[in-house]
Amino acid sequence: KRVNFPYPVEDIVRYHHEKWDGSGYPKGLRAEQIPLVARIISVVDFYDATRCDRPYRKGMKREDSLALLQKMAASSFDPRLVDLFTQHVTEFDALIGQQDIGEQVASENIDLTNKARPDAGLASDVLGAPDGSTGFRSITQAQREVFALHEIAQTIGSSLNMNDTVSLISNKLRAIVPFDTCIIFIVDDRLGRAVAMHVLGDHADLFARRRISIGDGITGWVIANARSMCNSSPELDLGGLPEDIAHNYRGVLVSPLIREDGAFGAITLYSKGRTSYTTEHVRLLESVAQHAASALNNAMTFEKTKESALTDQLTELPNARGFYMMLEQRLAECQRLNRESLALISMDVDDFKKINDQWGHAIGDRLLASVARVIRKELRQMDILSRYAGDEFVAIMPMASQTMSEMVGERIRQAVAAHKFSVRTGKSVTVTISIGVACFPVNGETTEELLTTAARNMQRDKHTRKNLLNLSTMPTPARIDHYT
């Protein structure tokens, strides 16, 4: 508005997504309320977009584009403008430059007045319908689709388990939309990428490892733009897969999983025998995706709530509640496996209060998270490290003996002491930790017995090391007096 264009640019930009029936955005204007120039642009833009190939679908012939435009008149577009545009479309096309007209899909010899083509019956109203398709669905197929959609709507939210939900979605989807491989992607906010949460069909082991950056490829584009995409080359989405596998896929259809704050995932279908999906397939997948998005969002919320109840938010380690649950499970396993050994290592950061007093609690929190990472690196993959309380950590080591756990504890002590922790730009500090070990079944057979023993040994280690430090700073006569 401040630029003062000689043309109503603001109206075009602001209102060209409004629809004739009032279902558009941003204001939901309808009919004559939409500025005339915005109504004109929306018709022209639709025609231009559907005539040319796009990364997400193939372009349409002139007659197919006009047929779809007229079908959407009175719902999306001003019907009078659609009629006027159709009458003069050949004149408009003649005004287009050769380079631009070359991007359009070639049209057939068709009389636009009565919409008849040579030897043609009813024109297909589907996008990218396979050759020989009549556009009609059998009553049996329609009934199967309606039943499948109803079953999905009824059962898809019956479980809050993420794995059960994604498995149900993919299995039910197979009854109504053809595919050889179905992948359900969920955006991992920590990675900033879409992760293959579930795969059904061919090459599931390969696709299960897929990680897609938002905006990359077909699936990434769908998530970034919250719009479905079909009939593009599947190879745009299959980078990193072996060529002999990627070349076997001929069709792709992707619909976003959308919640209030935007797309959080996508359902991606790949086909080996079908080069294109129809608008009917798009409609069905979008319907499934709508139900699936709600169920998956509920399952994710449940998982996050459960995880947050058992996870320390600062270090992302199990908290005390999570620690107790996992230790009880491990002890029960040890009892079943002929009293197999298990070790606890209790660790406490020495003089952590001084860190908080000198540098502040924010720096102290950051230091604790760094200490947790250092400790984690010294443990085995099977070991469980938890933040038990404040500056205290406890590690569970299945199948570890007293000797092994003491050796690991000493290795952790040395690693932490050798690490320089940054507290501000150009300034680092070092810290030490006290360590105590307890083993099942030698030092106890219950959670409380093992924790008590490990904590007692940790306190003994702390006091012993403090006494040695104090002695080392005393003059020689004082040290002699200390022991006499």
Tab-separated table of C-alpha atoms in Angstrom:
chain	number	residue	atom	x	y	z
A	1	LYS	CA	0.000	0.000	0.000
A	2	ARG	CA	2.840	2.383	0.829
A	3	VAL	CA	4.420	1.867	-2.606
A	4	ASN	CA	1.395	3.429	-4.343
A	5	PHE	CA	1.346	1.095	-7.332
A	6	PRO	CA	-0.667	2.435	-10.314
A	7	TYR	CA	-2.571	-0.865	-10.244
A	8	PRO	CA	-4.593	-2.473	-7.407
A	9	VAL	CA	-1.702	-4.743	-6.413
A	10	GLU	CA	-2.774	-4.900	-2.801
A	11	ASP	CA	-6.206	-6.319	-3.682
A	12	ILE	CA	-4.606	-8.915	-5.948
A	13	VAL	CA	-2.122	-10.105	-3.336
A	14	ARG	CA	-4.507	-10.000	-0.413
A	15	TYR	CA	-7.660	-11.492	-1.923
A	16	HIS	CA	-6.740	-13.765	-4.853
A	17	HIS	CA	-7.180	-16.818	-2.601
A	18	GLU	CA	-10.750	-15.913	-1.703
A	19	LYS	CA	-13.418	-18.242	-3.149
A	20	TRP	CA	-16.786	-17.422	-4.678
A	21	ASP	CA	-18.654	-19.462	-2.034
A	22	GLY	CA	-16.837	-17.781	0.863
A	23	SER	CA	-14.624	-20.732	1.808
A	24	GLY	CA	-11.338	-19.014	0.887
A	25	TYR	CA	-8.929	-16.912	2.902
A	26	PRO	CA	-7.822	-14.603	4.481
A	27	LYS	CA	-11.227	-13.045	5.216
A	28	GLY	CA	-13.707	-15.552	3.816
A	29	LEU	CA	-15.175	-13.034	1.365
A	30	ARG	CA	-17.807	-14.330	-1.025
A	31	ALA	CA	-19.226	-13.442	-4.443
A	32	GLU	CA	-19.199	-9.710	-5.232
A	33	GLN	CA	-17.431	-8.922	-1.955
A	34	ILE	CA	-14.195	-10.173	-3.554
A	35	PRO	CA	-12.537	-7.359	-5.569
A	36	LEU	CA	-13.044	-7.897	-9.309
A	37	VAL	CA	-9.323	-7.819	-10.081
A	38	ALA	CA	-8.678	-10.578	-7.505
A	39	ARG	CA	-11.459	-12.716	-9.050
A	40	ILE	CA	-9.908	-12.292	-12.495
A	41	ILE	CA	-6.411	-13.171	-11.298
A	42	SER	CA	-7.639	-16.294	-9.519
A	43	VAL	CA	-9.224	-17.623	-12.742
A	44	VAL	CA	-6.169	-16.821	-14.877
A	45	ASP	CA	-3.760	-18.171	-12.283
A	46	PHE	CA	-5.695	-21.452	-12.023
A	47	TYR	CA	-5.691	-21.895	-15.795
A	48	ASP	CA	-1.981	-21.147	-16.082
A	49	ALA	CA	-1.085	-23.423	-13.171
A	50	THR	CA	-3.079	-26.394	-14.457
A	51	ARG	CA	-1.843	-26.057	-18.058
A	52	CYS	CA	1.844	-26.309	-17.193
A	53	ASP	CA	3.818	-29.158	-15.641
A	54	ARG	CA	4.623	-28.651	-11.993
A	55	PRO	CA	7.065	-30.547	-9.746
A	56	TYR	CA	4.080	-32.068	-7.952
A	57	ARG	CA	1.868	-33.024	-10.950
A	58	LYS	CA	1.618	-33.090	-14.704
A	59	GLY	CA	0.022	-30.298	-16.708
A	60	MET	CA	-3.429	-30.581	-18.263
A	61	LYS	CA	-4.636	-30.046	-21.802
A	62	ARG	CA	-6.597	-26.880	-22.481
A	63	GLU	CA	-9.948	-28.679	-22.640
A	64	ASP	CA	-9.285	-30.558	-19.391
A	65	SER	CA	-8.206	-27.389	-17.619
A	66	LEU	CA	-11.316	-25.532	-18.800
A	67	ALA	CA	-13.545	-28.463	-17.833
A	68	LEU	CA	-12.140	-28.402	-14.313
A	69	LEU	CA	-12.407	-24.608	-14.194
A	70	GLN	CA	-16.076	-24.723	-15.186
A	71	LYS	CA	-16.721	-27.473	-12.671
A	72	MET	CA	-15.356	-25.213	-9.928
A	73	ALA	CA	-17.345	-22.175	-11.098
A	74	ALA	CA	-19.835	-20.939	-8.493
A	75	SER	CA	-17.789	-22.645	-5.770
A	76	SER	CA	-14.239	-21.324	-6.221
A	77	PHE	CA	-14.588	-18.894	-9.134
A	78	ASP	CA	-16.964	-16.219	-10.412
A	79	PRO	CA	-19.138	-18.156	-12.934
A	80	ARG	CA	-19.530	-15.122	-15.230
A	81	LEU	CA	-15.786	-14.625	-15.413
A	82	VAL	CA	-15.274	-18.342	-16.090
A	83	ASP	CA	-17.737	-18.199	-19.024
A	84	LEU	CA	-16.110	-15.040	-20.390
A	85	PHE	CA	-12.624	-16.499	-20.030
A	86	THR	CA	-13.662	-19.743	-21.772
A	87	GLN	CA	-15.116	-17.829	-24.731
A	88	HIS	CA	-11.885	-15.898	-25.301
A	89	VAL	CA	-9.256	-18.402	-24.140
A	90	THR	CA	-7.918	-19.032	-27.639
A	91	GLU	CA	-7.369	-15.302	-28.064
A	92	PHE	CA	-5.585	-15.146	-24.708
A	93	ASP	CA	-3.366	-18.095	-25.607
A	94	ALA	CA	-2.447	-16.364	-28.875
A	95	LEU	CA	-1.078	-13.446	-26.842
A	96	ILE	CA	1.266	-15.659	-24.849
A	97	GLY	CA	4.919	-15.661	-25.856
A	98	GLN	CA	6.307	-18.701	-27.655
A	99	GLN	CA	8.507	-19.673	-24.722
A	100	ASP	CA	5.589	-19.610	-22.288
A	101	ILE	CA	3.153	-21.339	-24.638
A	102	GLY	CA	5.759	-24.050	-25.106
A	103	GLU	CA	5.492	-24.884	-21.406
A	104	GLN	CA	1.797	-25.703	-21.772
A	105	VAL	CA	0.596	-29.209	-22.485
A	106	ALA	CA	-0.540	-29.496	-26.102
A	107	SER	CA	-4.310	-29.412	-26.611
A	108	GLU	CA	-6.464	-31.541	-28.835
A	109	ASN	CA	-8.585	-30.241	-31.714
A	110	ILE	CA	-11.715	-29.457	-29.759
A	111	ASP	CA	-14.694	-27.180	-30.189
A	112	LEU	CA	-14.703	-25.081	-27.024
A	113	THR	CA	-18.280	-23.949	-27.638
A	114	ASN	CA	-19.908	-27.334	-27.205
A	115	LYS	CA	-16.866	-29.001	-25.580
A	116	ALA	CA	-16.976	-31.936	-27.974
A	117	ARG	CA	-13.843	-33.657	-29.167
A	118	PRO	CA	-13.496	-36.047	-32.133
A	119	ASP	CA	-14.809	-39.524	-31.324
A	120	ALA	CA	-15.061	-38.616	-27.642
A	121	GLY	CA	-17.644	-39.442	-25.088
A	122	LEU	CA	-17.634	-37.883	-21.627
A	123	ALA	CA	-14.371	-36.157	-20.812
A	124	SER	CA	-12.553	-37.449	-17.763
A	125	ASP	CA	-12.531	-34.930	-14.953
A	126	VAL	CA	-9.602	-36.467	-13.158
A	127	LEU	CA	-6.056	-35.222	-13.069
A	128	GLY	CA	-3.583	-37.551	-14.670
A	129	ALA	CA	-6.014	-40.428	-15.154
A	130	PRO	CA	-4.262	-43.480	-16.587
A	131	ASP	CA	-4.762	-44.244	-20.271
A	132	GLY	CA	-8.046	-46.021	-20.881
A	133	SER	CA	-9.578	-44.817	-17.658
A	134	THR	CA	-13.250	-43.984	-17.937
A	135	GLY	CA	-13.334	-41.935	-14.782
A	136	PHE	CA	-16.125	-44.121	-13.373
A	137	ARG	CA	-15.797	-46.250	-10.290
A	138	SER	CA	-17.701	-49.455	-9.794
A	139	ILE	CA	-20.366	-49.528	-7.117
A	140	THR	CA	-18.430	-52.297	-5.372
A	141	GLN	CA	-15.295	-50.173	-5.266
A	142	ALA	CA	-17.212	-47.177	-3.996
A	143	GLN	CA	-18.802	-49.266	-1.256
A	144	ARG	CA	-15.397	-50.637	-0.264
A	145	GLU	CA	-13.974	-47.120	-0.040
A	146	VAL	CA	-16.883	-45.833	2.036
A	147	PHE	CA	-16.631	-48.813	4.375
A	148	ALA	CA	-12.856	-48.427	4.726
A	149	LEU	CA	-13.136	-44.703	5.460
A	150	HIS	CA	-15.867	-45.346	8.015
A	151	GLU	CA	-13.778	-48.058	9.665
A	152	ILE	CA	-10.752	-45.765	9.771
A	153	ALA	CA	-12.789	-42.959	11.315
A	154	GLN	CA	-14.202	-45.333	13.924
A	155	THR	CA	-11.044	-47.198	14.912
A	156	ILE	CA	-8.115	-44.918	14.147
A	157	GLY	CA	-8.314	-43.100	17.465
A	158	SER	CA	-8.920	-46.194	19.563
A	159	SER	CA	-5.273	-46.424	20.646
A	160	LEU	CA	-2.844	-43.832	21.994
A	161	ASN	CA	0.090	-46.074	21.121
A	162	MET	CA	2.030	-44.512	18.237
A	163	ASN	CA	3.085	-47.819	16.654
A	164	ASP	CA	-0.439	-49.226	16.772
A	165	THR	CA	-1.840	-46.043	15.218
A	166	VAL	CA	0.549	-45.839	12.250
A	167	SER	CA	0.190	-49.565	11.554
A	168	LEU	CA	-3.597	-49.288	11.529
A	169	ILE	CA	-3.524	-46.288	9.190
A	170	SER	CA	-1.301	-47.932	6.576
A	171	ASN	CA	-3.171	-51.234	6.609
A	172	LYS	CA	-6.597	-49.621	6.209
A	173	LEU	CA	-5.294	-47.273	3.524
A	174	ARG	CA	-4.305	-50.171	1.285
A	175	ALA	CA	-7.986	-51.041	0.753
A	176	ILE	CA	-8.813	-47.727	-0.939
A	177	VAL	CA	-5.641	-46.249	-2.494
A	178	PRO	CA	-3.219	-48.469	-4.466
A	179	PHE	CA	0.442	-48.434	-3.516
A	180	ASP	CA	3.492	-50.655	-3.372
A	181	THR	CA	5.147	-48.774	-0.524
A	182	CYS	CA	3.499	-46.581	2.105
A	183	ILE	CA	5.558	-44.405	4.457
A	184	ILE	CA	4.255	-42.308	7.317
A	185	PHE	CA	6.672	-39.476	8.070
A	186	ILE	CA	6.671	-37.488	11.326
A	187	VAL	CA	8.747	-34.333	11.836
A	188	ASP	CA	11.323	-34.673	14.601
A	189	ASP	CA	11.620	-31.144	16.017
A	190	ARG	CA	15.027	-31.860	17.530
A	191	LEU	CA	16.470	-32.997	14.192
A	192	GLY	CA	14.468	-30.565	12.091
A	193	ARG	CA	13.779	-33.416	9.686
A	194	ALA	CA	10.946	-35.765	8.774
A	195	VAL	CA	11.579	-39.297	10.021
A	196	ALA	CA	10.011	-42.461	8.571
A	197	MET	CA	7.834	-43.533	11.490
A	198	HIS	CA	6.275	-46.539	9.767
A	199	VAL	CA	6.735	-48.328	6.430
A	200	LEU	CA	4.443	-50.873	4.800
A	201	GLY	CA	5.224	-52.649	1.537
A	202	ASP	CA	8.261	-53.181	-0.656
A	203	HIS	CA	11.780	-52.336	0.552
A	204	ALA	CA	10.485	-51.456	4.022
A	205	ASP	CA	13.945	-51.920	5.547
A	206	LEU	CA	15.465	-49.279	3.233
A	207	PHE	CA	12.656	-46.753	3.590
A	208	ALA	CA	12.580	-47.164	7.380
A	209	ARG	CA	15.930	-45.364	7.545
A	210	ARG	CA	14.742	-42.358	5.537
A	211	ARG	CA	15.337	-38.867	6.936
A	212	ILE	CA	14.071	-35.948	4.839
A	213	SER	CA	14.839	-32.271	5.335
A	214	ILE	CA	11.770	-30.027	5.336
A	215	GLY	CA	11.369	-28.567	1.850
A	216	ASP	CA	13.523	-31.185	0.106
A	217	GLY	CA	12.022	-33.551	-2.441
A	218	ILE	CA	8.325	-34.200	-2.846
A	219	THR	CA	7.615	-35.244	0.743
A	220	GLY	CA	9.639	-32.336	2.137
A	221	TRP	CA	7.761	-29.903	-0.140
A	222	VAL	CA	4.388	-31.257	1.001
A	223	ILE	CA	5.290	-30.826	4.672
A	224	ALA	CA	6.713	-27.340	4.112
A	225	ASN	CA	3.663	-26.156	2.144
A	226	ALA	CA	0.925	-28.255	3.805
A	227	ARG	CA	-0.441	-29.239	0.378
A	228	SER	CA	-0.826	-32.587	-1.363
A	229	MET	CA	1.378	-33.458	-4.318
A	230	CYS	CA	1.016	-36.127	-6.988
A	231	ASN	CA	2.157	-37.284	-10.434
A	232	SER	CA	5.655	-35.946	-10.228
A	233	SER	CA	8.697	-38.103	-10.849
A	234	PRO	CA	9.225	-40.334	-7.784
A	235	GLU	CA	12.981	-40.040	-8.275
A	236	LEU	CA	12.739	-36.475	-6.909
A	237	ASP	CA	11.875	-38.078	-3.591
A	238	LEU	CA	14.138	-41.110	-3.683
A	239	GLY	CA	17.613	-39.597	-3.497
A	240	GLY	CA	20.041	-41.845	-1.676
A	241	LEU	CA	18.277	-45.093	-2.581
A	242	PRO	CA	19.976	-47.578	-4.929
A	243	GLU	CA	19.186	-46.635	-8.530
A	244	ASP	CA	17.828	-50.060	-9.439
A	245	ILE	CA	15.208	-49.680	-6.693
A	246	ALA	CA	14.386	-46.003	-7.302
A	247	HIS	CA	13.850	-46.585	-11.038
A	248	ASN	CA	11.194	-49.234	-10.326
A	249	TYR	CA	8.817	-46.668	-8.853
A	250	ARG	CA	6.698	-44.818	-11.427
A	251	GLY	CA	4.080	-42.940	-9.399
A	252	VAL	CA	3.940	-40.995	-6.133
A	253	LEU	CA	1.207	-39.395	-4.045
A	254	VAL	CA	1.843	-37.452	-0.831
A	255	SER	CA	-0.609	-35.766	1.546
A	256	PRO	CA	0.326	-33.722	4.619
A	257	LEU	CA	-0.631	-34.475	8.210
A	258	ILE	CA	-1.916	-31.147	9.474
A	259	ARG	CA	-2.736	-29.768	12.915
A	260	GLU	CA	-3.428	-26.239	14.130
A	261	ASP	CA	0.183	-25.056	13.872
A	262	GLY	CA	0.753	-26.529	10.406
A	263	ALA	CA	1.970	-29.788	8.886
A	264	PHE	CA	3.816	-32.140	11.240
A	265	GLY	CA	4.254	-35.053	8.860
A	266	ALA	CA	3.056	-36.706	5.673
A	267	ILE	CA	1.708	-39.946	4.216
A	268	THR	CA	3.725	-40.891	1.138
A	269	LEU	CA	2.611	-43.545	-1.333
A	270	TYR	CA	4.859	-44.964	-4.071
A	271	SER	CA	3.605	-47.118	-6.924
A	272	LYS	CA	5.559	-49.320	-9.346
A	273	GLY	CA	2.741	-50.033	-11.775
A	274	ARG	CA	0.869	-46.721	-11.765
A	275	THR	CA	2.432	-43.673	-13.396
A	276	SER	CA	-0.201	-41.276	-12.079
A	277	TYR	CA	-2.794	-40.972	-9.354
A	278	THR	CA	-6.241	-39.483	-9.932
A	279	THR	CA	-7.951	-36.663	-8.123
A	280	GLU	CA	-10.144	-39.337	-6.564
A	281	HIS	CA	-7.060	-40.929	-5.048
A	282	VAL	CA	-5.937	-37.520	-3.800
A	283	ARG	CA	-9.331	-36.942	-2.212
A	284	LEU	CA	-9.308	-40.332	-0.505
A	285	LEU	CA	-5.762	-39.959	0.823
A	286	GLU	CA	-6.484	-36.453	2.098
A	287	SER	CA	-9.571	-37.798	3.882
A	288	VAL	CA	-7.506	-40.529	5.529
A	289	ALA	CA	-4.741	-38.033	6.348
A	290	GLN	CA	-7.262	-35.762	8.070
A	291	HIS	CA	-8.374	-38.546	10.410
A	292	ALA	CA	-4.818	-39.813	10.786
A	293	ALA	CA	-3.469	-36.375	11.726
A	294	SER	CA	-5.858	-36.109	14.650
A	295	ALA	CA	-5.095	-39.618	15.904
A	296	LEU	CA	-1.329	-39.259	15.463
A	297	ASN	CA	-1.292	-35.870	17.164
A	298	ASN	CA	-3.149	-37.371	20.135
A	299	ALA	CA	-0.715	-40.296	20.240
A	300	MET	CA	2.278	-37.948	20.045
A	301	THR	CA	0.872	-35.749	22.801
A	302	PHE	CA	0.343	-38.828	24.964
A	303	GLU	CA	3.887	-40.068	24.289
A	304	LYS	CA	5.377	-36.645	25.061
A	305	THR	CA	3.339	-36.356	28.262
A	306	LYS	CA	4.416	-39.812	29.360
A	307	GLU	CA	8.008	-39.064	28.402
A	308	SER	CA	8.036	-35.717	30.207
A	309	ALA	CA	6.755	-37.409	33.343
A	310	LEU	CA	9.729	-39.782	33.242
A	311	THR	CA	12.393	-37.519	31.723
A	312	ASP	CA	14.493	-34.720	33.145
A	313	GLN	CA	14.010	-31.770	30.788
A	314	LEU	CA	17.463	-30.296	31.407
A	315	THR	CA	19.611	-33.339	30.587
A	316	GLU	CA	16.975	-35.398	28.681
A	317	LEU	CA	17.909	-38.326	30.926
A	318	PRO	CA	15.385	-40.411	32.881
A	319	ASN	CA	14.395	-38.644	36.093
A	320	ALA	CA	14.027	-40.288	39.508
A	321	ARG	CA	10.601	-41.699	38.629
A	322	GLY	CA	11.905	-43.137	35.388
A	323	PHE	CA	14.969	-44.485	37.180
A	324	TYR	CA	12.874	-46.368	39.753
A	325	MET	CA	10.707	-47.917	37.019
A	326	MET	CA	13.697	-49.094	34.973
A	327	LEU	CA	15.644	-50.382	37.988
A	328	GLU	CA	12.628	-52.411	39.156
A	329	GLN	CA	12.354	-53.936	35.679
A	330	ARG	CA	16.068	-54.782	35.552
A	331	LEU	CA	16.038	-56.310	39.030
A	332	ALA	CA	13.064	-58.482	38.079
A	333	GLU	CA	15.001	-59.666	35.008
A	334	CYS	CA	18.032	-60.451	37.183
A	335	GLN	CA	15.857	-62.559	39.482
A	336	ARG	CA	14.478	-64.496	36.496
A	337	LEU	CA	17.967	-65.022	35.036
A	338	ASN	CA	19.412	-66.922	38.011
A	339	ARG	CA	20.300	-63.805	39.976
A	340	GLU	CA	22.420	-62.296	37.218
A	341	SER	CA	24.690	-59.480	38.400
A	342	LEU	CA	23.794	-55.788	38.112
A	343	ALA	CA	25.620	-52.689	39.352
A	344	LEU	CA	24.579	-49.189	40.393
A	345	ILE	CA	26.962	-46.260	40.204
A	346	SER	CA	25.951	-43.216	42.259
A	347	MET	CA	27.684	-39.966	41.238
A	348	ASP	CA	27.560	-36.497	42.780
A	349	VAL	CA	29.215	-33.293	41.499
A	350	ASP	CA	31.564	-31.939	44.180
A	351	ASP	CA	30.929	-28.420	45.503
A	352	PHE	CA	28.276	-27.718	42.878
A	353	LYS	CA	26.770	-24.995	45.081
A	354	LYS	CA	29.918	-22.933	44.555
A	355	ILE	CA	29.371	-23.098	40.783
A	356	ASN	CA	25.817	-21.785	41.168
A	357	ASP	CA	26.898	-19.073	43.624
A	358	GLN	CA	29.774	-17.866	41.469
A	359	TRP	CA	28.339	-18.183	37.952
A	360	GLY	CA	24.577	-18.342	38.417
A	361	HIS	CA	21.985	-21.103	38.106
A	362	ALA	CA	21.714	-20.859	34.299
A	363	ILE	CA	25.432	-21.639	33.948
A	364	GLY	CA	25.077	-24.341	36.591
A	365	ASP	CA	22.269	-25.994	34.633
A	366	ARG	CA	24.316	-25.903	31.455
A	367	LEU	CA	27.288	-27.427	33.282
A	368	LEU	CA	25.105	-30.264	34.614
A	369	ALA	CA	23.899	-31.058	31.097
A	370	SER	CA	27.531	-31.139	29.932
A	371	VAL	CA	28.541	-33.414	32.816
A	372	ALA	CA	25.716	-35.766	31.839
A	373	ARG	CA	27.039	-35.961	28.275
A	374	VAL	CA	30.583	-36.709	29.486
A	375	ILE	CA	29.340	-39.496	31.766
A	376	ARG	CA	27.133	-40.964	29.051
A	377	LYS	CA	30.106	-41.371	26.712
A	378	GLU	CA	31.924	-43.544	29.252
A	379	LEU	CA	29.033	-45.987	29.664
A	380	ARG	CA	27.983	-48.866	27.445
A	381	GLN	CA	25.026	-48.516	25.098
A	382	MET	CA	23.025	-50.938	27.239
A	383	ASP	CA	23.666	-48.949	30.453
A	384	ILE	CA	21.058	-46.493	31.733
A	385	LEU	CA	22.066	-43.096	33.099
A	386	SER	CA	19.552	-41.010	35.031
A	387	ARG	CA	19.539	-37.655	36.766
A	388	TYR	CA	18.449	-38.769	40.194
A	389	ALA	CA	18.261	-35.398	41.956
A	390	GLY	CA	19.935	-32.005	41.698
A	391	ASP	CA	23.596	-32.634	40.919
A	392	GLU	CA	23.364	-36.389	41.521
A	393	PHE	CA	23.392	-39.010	38.737
A	394	VAL	CA	22.866	-42.762	38.974
A	395	ALA	CA	23.822	-45.332	36.336
A	396	ILE	CA	22.335	-48.820	36.008
A	397	MET	CA	24.790	-51.360	34.559
A	398	PRO	CA	23.194	-54.722	33.698
A	399	MET	CA	25.492	-57.776	33.847
A	400	ALA	CA	28.278	-55.760	35.514
A	401	SER	CA	30.431	-57.125	38.329
A	402	GLN	CA	31.876	-55.175	41.260
A	403	THR	CA	35.287	-55.017	39.592
A	404	MET	CA	33.897	-53.866	36.266
A	405	SER	CA	31.634	-51.194	37.767
A	406	GLU	CA	34.479	-49.801	39.922
A	407	MET	CA	36.698	-49.635	36.838
A	408	VAL	CA	33.986	-47.787	34.871
A	409	GLY	CA	33.390	-45.459	37.818
A	410	GLU	CA	37.054	-44.521	37.933
A	411	ARG	CA	37.051	-43.945	34.186
A	412	ILE	CA	34.049	-41.605	34.557
A	413	ARG	CA	35.787	-39.719	37.383
A	414	GLN	CA	38.876	-39.132	35.250
A	415	ALA	CA	36.856	-38.098	32.179
A	416	VAL	CA	34.856	-35.506	34.121
A	417	ALA	CA	37.949	-34.146	35.899
A	418	ALA	CA	39.799	-33.795	32.580
A	419	HIS	CA	36.959	-31.990	30.827
A	420	LYS	CA	36.953	-28.190	30.653
A	421	PHE	CA	33.428	-26.812	30.992
A	422	SER	CA	32.793	-23.441	29.391
A	423	VAL	CA	31.041	-20.943	31.686
A	424	ARG	CA	31.397	-17.892	29.473
A	425	THR	CA	33.342	-16.813	26.410
A	426	GLY	CA	37.021	-17.511	26.988
A	427	LYS	CA	36.481	-18.887	30.502
A	428	SER	CA	36.336	-22.575	31.473
A	429	VAL	CA	36.209	-24.450	34.775
A	430	THR	CA	36.843	-28.016	35.871
A	431	VAL	CA	34.795	-30.060	38.299
A	432	THR	CA	35.174	-33.376	40.084
A	433	ILE	CA	32.643	-35.996	41.080
A	434	SER	CA	32.334	-38.452	43.941
A	435	ILE	CA	31.376	-42.024	43.094
A	436	GLY	CA	29.862	-44.963	44.971
A	437	VAL	CA	29.099	-48.470	43.691
A	438	ALA	CA	26.606	-51.130	44.779
A	439	CYS	CA	26.039	-54.552	43.197
A	440	PHE	CA	23.126	-56.989	43.033
A	441	PRO	CA	22.871	-59.376	44.801
A	442	VAL	CA	25.996	-58.871	46.964
A	443	ASN	CA	25.052	-55.427	48.392
A	444	GLY	CA	21.290	-55.841	48.288
A	445	GLU	CA	18.368	-57.276	46.354
A	446	THR	CA	15.910	-54.382	46.389
A	447	THR	CA	15.958	-50.910	44.906
A	448	GLU	CA	16.223	-49.236	48.302
A	449	GLU	CA	19.016	-51.500	49.520
A	450	LEU	CA	21.119	-50.912	46.427
A	451	LEU	CA	20.514	-47.156	46.381
A	452	THR	CA	21.322	-46.815	50.065
A	453	THR	CA	24.587	-48.744	49.677
A	454	ALA	CA	25.649	-46.832	46.559
A	455	ALA	CA	24.832	-43.465	48.203
A	456	ARG	CA	26.708	-44.418	51.387
A	457	ASN	CA	29.770	-45.433	49.366
A	458	MET	CA	29.556	-42.214	47.360
A	459	GLN	CA	29.482	-40.102	50.546
A	460	ARG	CA	32.401	-42.060	51.952
A	461	ASP	CA	34.337	-41.397	48.735
A	462	LYS	CA	33.507	-37.681	48.935
A	463	HIS	CA	34.651	-37.347	52.546
A	464	THR	CA	37.805	-39.387	51.981
A	465	ARG	CA	38.845	-37.275	49.021
A	466	LYS	CA	38.076	-34.039	50.904
A	467	ASN	CA	40.194	-35.186	53.843
A	468	LEU	CA	43.064	-36.069	51.536
A	469	LEU	CA	42.768	-32.660	49.865
A	470	ASN	CA	42.774	-30.906	53.220
A	471	LEU	CA	45.771	-32.894	54.396
A	472	SER	CA	47.700	-32.083	51.238
A	473	THR	CA	47.309	-28.367	51.951
A	474	MET	CA	48.389	-28.634	55.621
A	475	PRO	CA	51.975	-27.940	56.735
A	476	THR	CA	53.916	-31.093	57.624
A	477	PRO	CA	53.632	-30.778	61.482
A	478	ALA	CA	49.875	-30.360	61.235
A	479	ARG	CA	49.665	-33.517	59.119
A	480	ILE	CA	51.616	-35.442	61.754
A	481	ASP	CA	49.320	-34.132	64.521
A	482	HIS	CA	46.310	-35.180	62.476
A	483	TYR	CA	47.339	-38.825	62.665
A	484	THR	CA	48.567	-38.825	66.300
